[in-house]
PDB file of C-alpha atoms in Angstrom:
ATOM      1  CA  MET V 248      -8.575  24.800  53.316  1.00 52.00           C
ATOM      2  CA  THR V 249      -7.049  21.378  52.827  1.00 66.00           C
ATOM      3  CA  GLY V 250     -10.294  20.071  51.324  1.00 64.00           C
ATOM      4  CA  SER V 251     -10.342  22.778  48.645  1.00 72.00           C
ATOM      5  CA  ILE V 252      -6.662  22.165  47.855  1.00 74.00           C
ATOM      6  CA  LYS V 253      -7.348  18.443  47.433  1.00 74.00           C
ATOM      7  CA  ARG V 254     -10.341  19.160  45.171  1.00 75.00           C
ATOM      8  CA  GLY V 255      -8.246  21.578  43.129  1.00 70.00           C
ATOM      9  CA  ALA V 256      -5.429  19.018  42.789  1.00 68.00           C
ATOM     10  CA  ILE V 257      -7.890  16.307  41.746  1.00 76.00           C
ATOM     11  CA  ALA V 258      -9.478  18.642  39.194  1.00 68.00           C
ATOM     12  CA  ALA V 259      -6.030  19.562  37.801  1.00 66.00           C
ATOM     13  CA  LEU V 260      -5.051  15.880  37.506  1.00 65.00           C
ATOM     14  CA  GLY V 261      -8.375  15.138  35.804  1.00 63.00           C
ATOM     15  CA  LEU V 262      -7.810  17.888  33.245  1.00 60.00           C
ATOM     16  CA  LEU V 263      -4.253  16.693  32.695  1.00 58.00           C
ATOM     17  CA  GLY V 264      -5.531  13.151  32.129  1.00 59.00           C
ATOM     18  CA  LEU V 265      -8.120  14.366  29.628  1.00 57.00           C
ATOM     19  CA  GLY V 266      -5.381  16.233  27.764  1.00 57.00           C
ATOM     20  CA  GLY V 267      -3.823  12.852  26.909  1.00 58.00           C
ATOM     21  CA  CYS V 268      -7.058  11.890  25.144  1.00 68.00           C
ATOM     22  CA  ALA V 269      -7.008  14.914  22.870  1.00 76.00           C
ATOM     23  CA  GLN V 270      -7.556  14.363  19.183  1.00 84.00           C
ATOM     24  CA  VAL V 271      -4.408  14.889  17.105  1.00 87.00           C
ATOM     25  CA  GLN V 272      -4.765  15.916  13.464  1.00 88.00           C
ATOM     26  CA  ASP V 273      -1.848  15.652  11.060  1.00 90.00           C
ATOM     27  CA  HIS V 274      -1.063  16.322   7.400  1.00 88.00           C
ATOM     28  CA  LYS V 275       1.553  14.375   5.489  1.00 90.00           C
ATOM     29  CA  GLY V 276       2.771  14.735   1.940  1.00 89.00           C
ATOM     30  CA  TYR V 277       2.027  17.199  -0.814  1.00 89.00           C
ATOM     31  CA  VAL V 278       0.223  20.442   0.006  1.00 90.00           C
ATOM     32  CA  VAL V 279      -2.705  20.424  -2.421  1.00 88.00           C
ATOM     33  CA  ASP V 280      -3.467  23.604  -4.351  1.00 89.00           C
ATOM     34  CA  ASN V 281      -6.513  22.835  -6.519  1.00 89.00           C
ATOM     35  CA  SER V 282      -5.972  25.831  -8.779  1.00 91.00           C
ATOM     36  CA  LEU V 283      -2.474  24.577  -9.678  1.00 91.00           C
ATOM     37  CA  ILE V 284      -3.548  20.945 -10.073  1.00 90.00           C
ATOM     38  CA  ASN V 285      -6.367  21.934 -12.432  1.00 91.00           C
ATOM     39  CA  THR V 286      -3.930  23.744 -14.740  1.00 92.00           C
ATOM     40  CA  VAL V 287      -2.044  20.542 -15.663  1.00 94.00           C
ATOM     41  CA  GLN V 288      -3.553  19.370 -18.956  1.00 93.00           C
ATOM     42  CA  PRO V 289      -2.797  16.326 -21.142  1.00 94.00           C
ATOM     43  CA  GLY V 290      -1.307  17.268 -24.502  1.00 90.00           C
ATOM     44  CA  VAL V 291      -0.445  20.773 -23.286  1.00 93.00           C
ATOM     45  CA  ASP V 292       2.080  20.261 -20.481  1.00 94.00           C
ATOM     46  CA  ASN V 293       5.328  18.311 -20.324  1.00 94.00           C
ATOM     47  CA  ARG V 294       7.688  17.137 -17.549  1.00 93.00           C
ATOM     48  CA  ASP V 295       9.325  20.538 -17.162  1.00 95.00           C
ATOM     49  CA  SER V 296       6.065  22.489 -16.956  1.00 95.00           C
ATOM     50  CA  VAL V 297       4.591  20.002 -14.450  1.00 95.00           C
ATOM     51  CA  ALA V 298       7.737  20.231 -12.298  1.00 94.00           C
ATOM     52  CA  LYS V 299       7.544  24.045 -12.405  1.00 94.00           C
ATOM     53  CA  THR V 300       3.807  24.082 -11.634  1.00 94.00           C
ATOM     54  CA  LEU V 301       3.468  21.328  -9.021  1.00 94.00           C
ATOM     55  CA  GLY V 302       7.043  20.853  -7.850  1.00 92.00           C
ATOM     56  CA  ARG V 303       8.798  17.545  -7.379  1.00 92.00           C
ATOM     57  CA  PRO V 304       6.511  14.518  -7.068  1.00 93.00           C
ATOM     58  CA  THR V 305       6.080  12.651  -3.790  1.00 93.00           C
ATOM     59  CA  PHE V 306       7.339   9.575  -5.661  1.00 92.00           C
ATOM     60  CA  ASP V 307       7.518   8.263  -9.212  1.00 90.00           C
ATOM     61  CA  SER V 308       6.672   4.874 -10.658  1.00 89.00           C
ATOM     62  CA  GLN V 309       9.293   2.166 -10.515  1.00 86.00           C
ATOM     63  CA  TRP V 310       7.532  -0.105 -13.013  1.00 86.00           C
ATOM     64  CA  ASP V 311       7.241   2.079 -16.085  1.00 84.00           C
ATOM     65  CA  GLY V 312      10.633   3.749 -15.954  1.00 83.00           C
ATOM     66  CA  GLY V 313       9.432   6.816 -14.067  1.00 84.00           C
ATOM     67  CA  LYS V 314       6.781   7.758 -16.640  1.00 93.00           C
ATOM     68  CA  THR V 315       4.217   8.321 -13.856  1.00 95.00           C
ATOM     69  CA  TRP V 316       4.604  10.935 -11.131  1.00 95.00           C
ATOM     70  CA  TYR V 317       2.529  10.689  -7.954  1.00 94.00           C
ATOM     71  CA  TYR V 318       1.605  13.560  -5.658  1.00 95.00           C
ATOM     72  CA  LEU V 319       0.175  12.217  -2.371  1.00 94.00           C
ATOM     73  CA  ALA V 320      -1.469  14.254   0.388  1.00 94.00           C
ATOM     74  CA  ARG V 321      -3.116  12.674   3.441  1.00 93.00           C
ATOM     75  CA  ASN V 322      -4.855  14.108   6.485  1.00 93.00           C
ATOM     76  CA  THR V 323      -5.166  11.835   9.523  1.00 92.00           C
ATOM     77  CA  ARG V 324      -6.532  12.004  13.048  1.00 92.00           C
ATOM     78  CA  GLN V 325      -5.904   9.910  16.117  1.00 90.00           C
ATOM     79  CA  LEU V 326      -6.716   9.808  19.797  1.00 87.00           C
ATOM     80  CA  ALA V 327      -3.762   9.648  22.192  1.00 79.00           C
ATOM     81  CA  PHE V 328      -1.639   6.648  21.210  1.00 80.00           C
ATOM     82  CA  SER V 329      -4.046   4.943  18.809  1.00 83.00           C
ATOM     83  CA  THR V 330      -3.288   4.247  15.157  1.00 83.00           C
ATOM     84  CA  PRO V 331      -3.861   7.267  12.895  1.00 86.00           C
ATOM     85  CA  THR V 332      -7.037   7.070  10.799  1.00 87.00           C
ATOM     86  CA  PRO V 333      -7.088   8.701   7.348  1.00 89.00           C
ATOM     87  CA  VAL V 334      -9.700  11.468   7.134  1.00 91.00           C
ATOM     88  CA  SER V 335      -8.972  12.675   3.609  1.00 92.00           C
ATOM     89  CA  GLN V 336      -6.505  11.810   0.895  1.00 92.00           C
ATOM     90  CA  THR V 337      -5.613  13.096  -2.539  1.00 92.00           C
ATOM     91  CA  LEU V 338      -3.507  11.026  -4.921  1.00 93.00           C
ATOM     92  CA  LEU V 339      -2.671  12.763  -8.175  1.00 94.00           C
ATOM     93  CA  ALA V 340      -1.111  10.548 -10.859  1.00 95.00           C
ATOM     94  CA  VAL V 341       0.443  12.369 -13.811  1.00 96.00           C
ATOM     95  CA  ARG V 342       1.394   9.972 -16.629  1.00 95.00           C
ATOM     96  CA  PHE V 343       3.830  11.017 -19.347  1.00 95.00           C
ATOM     97  CA  ALA V 344       4.125   9.799 -22.944  1.00 94.00           C
ATOM     98  CA  ALA V 345       7.458   8.635 -24.344  1.00 91.00           C
ATOM     99  CA  ASN V 346       8.235  12.154 -25.636  1.00 93.00           C
ATOM    100  CA  GLY V 347       7.718  13.679 -22.144  1.00 92.00           C
ATOM    101  CA  ASP V 348       4.298  15.238 -22.743  1.00 95.00           C
ATOM    102  CA  VAL V 349       1.502  14.697 -20.214  1.00 95.00           C
ATOM    103  CA  ALA V 350      -0.613  11.746 -21.389  1.00 95.00           C
ATOM    104  CA  SER V 351      -3.166  11.710 -18.537  1.00 94.00           C
ATOM    105  CA  VAL V 352      -3.941  13.175 -15.135  1.00 95.00           C
ATOM    106  CA  GLN V 353      -5.878  11.052 -12.642  1.00 94.00           C
ATOM    107  CA  ARG V 354      -7.059  12.157  -9.212  1.00 94.00           C
ATOM    108  CA  THR V 355      -8.324   9.756  -6.534  1.00 93.00           C
ATOM    109  CA  GLY V 356      -9.229  10.016  -2.859  1.00 92.00           C
ATOM    110  CA  LEU V 357      -9.926   7.804   0.155  1.00 90.00           C
ATOM    111  CA  GLU V 358     -11.332   5.009  -2.041  1.00 90.00           C
ATOM    112  CA  THR V 359      -7.733   3.920  -2.756  1.00 83.00           C
ATOM    113  CA  VAL V 360      -6.841   3.456   0.943  1.00 80.00           C
ATOM    114  CA  ARG V 361      -6.602  -0.200   1.983  1.00 80.00           C
ATOM    115  CA  GLU V 362      -6.193  -1.613   5.466  1.00 78.00           C
ATOM    116  CA  VAL V 363      -3.462  -4.209   5.812  1.00 77.00           C
ATOM    117  CA  LYS V 364      -4.043  -6.841   8.479  1.00 76.00           C
ATOM    118  CA  LEU V 365      -0.922  -8.163  10.144  1.00 73.00           C
ATOM    119  CA  TYR V 366      -0.423 -11.905  10.476  1.00 69.00           C
ATOM    120  CA  GLY V 367       0.247 -12.229  14.199  1.00 72.00           C
ATOM    121  CA  LYS V 368       3.490 -11.211  15.841  1.00 73.00           C
ATOM    122  CA  LYS V 369       5.719 -13.501  13.777  1.00 73.00           C
ATOM    123  CA  THR V 370       6.189 -13.757  10.053  1.00 71.00           C
ATOM    124  CA  PRO V 371       5.823 -17.388   8.906  1.00 68.00           C
ATOM    125  CA  VAL V 372       9.057 -18.569   7.296  1.00 71.00           C
ATOM    126  CA  LEU V 373       9.721 -21.798   5.446  1.00 73.00           C
ATOM    127  CA  GLY V 374      12.879 -23.627   6.464  1.00 71.00           C
ATOM    128  CA  SER V 375      14.360 -25.404   9.424  1.00 70.00           C
ATOM    129  CA  HIS V 376      13.138 -24.776  12.946  1.00 73.00           C
ATOM    130  CA  ARG V 377      16.069 -23.994  15.199  1.00 76.00           C
ATOM    131  CA  THR V 378      15.878 -24.211  18.952  1.00 80.00           C
ATOM    132  CA  PHE V 379      17.703 -22.009  21.411  1.00 81.00           C
ATOM    133  CA  PHE V 380      20.481 -24.586  21.844  1.00 81.00           C
ATOM    134  CA  SER V 381      20.923 -25.182  18.110  1.00 78.00           C
ATOM    135  CA  GLU V 382      21.325 -21.421  17.693  1.00 77.00           C
ATOM    136  CA  LEU V 383      23.801 -21.306  20.576  1.00 79.00           C
ATOM    137  CA  PHE V 384      25.882 -24.375  19.671  1.00 77.00           C
ATOM    138  CA  GLY V 385      25.120 -24.654  15.933  1.00 74.00           C
ATOM    139  CA  ASN V 386      28.657 -23.766  14.827  1.00 72.00           C
ATOM    140  CA  ILE V 387      30.365 -26.048  17.335  1.00 75.00           C
ATOM    141  CA  ALA V 388      28.670 -29.445  17.067  1.00 56.00           C
ATOM    142  CA  PRO V 389      28.834 -31.236  13.699  1.00 59.00           C
ATOM    143  CA  GLY V 390      25.535 -31.797  11.882  1.00 55.00           C
ATOM    144  CA  THR V 391      23.683 -28.888  13.471  1.00 47.00           C
ATOM    145  CA  SER V 392      24.465 -26.241  10.882  1.00 50.00           C
ATOM    146  CA  ASP V 393      21.882 -24.335   8.848  1.00 50.00           C
ATOM    147  CA  ARG V 394      22.420 -26.679   5.921  1.00 51.00           C
ATOM    148  CA  ALA V 395      21.422 -29.796   7.841  1.00 49.00           C
ATOM    149  CA  ALA V 396      18.328 -31.518   6.452  1.00 49.00           C
ATOM    150  CA  SER V 397      15.193 -31.514   8.591  1.00 49.00           C
ATOM    151  CA  ALA V 398      11.504 -32.240   8.233  1.00 51.00           C
ATOM    152  CA  ASP V 399      10.859 -28.595   7.384  1.00 51.00           C
ATOM    153  CA  ASN V 400      13.847 -28.367   5.032  1.00 50.00           C
ATOM    154  CA  PRO V 401      14.349 -31.786   3.379  1.00 52.00           C
ATOM    155  CA  GLY V 402      16.896 -30.519   0.875  1.00 49.00           C
ATOM    156  CA  GLY V 403      19.263 -29.277   3.536  1.00 49.00           C
TER     157      GLY V 403
END
C-alpha cells in the first residue's frame, strides 16, 4: 500500500510541476472587429463617426496635435515565467485632415514589432563617479559635493 501511495504522490507532484509549464495566451488592447474597421473610409467619415464606430482610440499621436488615432490589439503567448512573445498584432492608424475628416486609414501587423535589447543592468550616465563614502559624507566634507570637478565631469 505504501508503494502505491508514494507512486501516486510522485505522479501528482509531476502533474503539478508540468502545470507550471503551461502555455499562457493573453490579449491586450483593442478588440478587433473587422467588419467595423472596414467601414471607416477616407473622405466619408470624420472624428465623431470614427469614435461612434470604433470607440475611443488606444492612444493618439503626440507629434501632430492628435490628428492620428491608433487602435492597437496584440495577442501574446508565454511559457511559465518567460517573456511574452507576440503571436499576432493589429495596429490601425486613422489620420484626420485639418477639418476633422478621415484622411487615411492604415493597418499593419507583426511587421511593426521591434525587439529592444537592454544595455546590461545599468544605464550608462555621463557625469561624476561617486563612491559609497562620497555619497554618505558628500554633504559634510567640503569639496565632495555634486558640483565638484572630476575627470568625468571637468566643468564641475
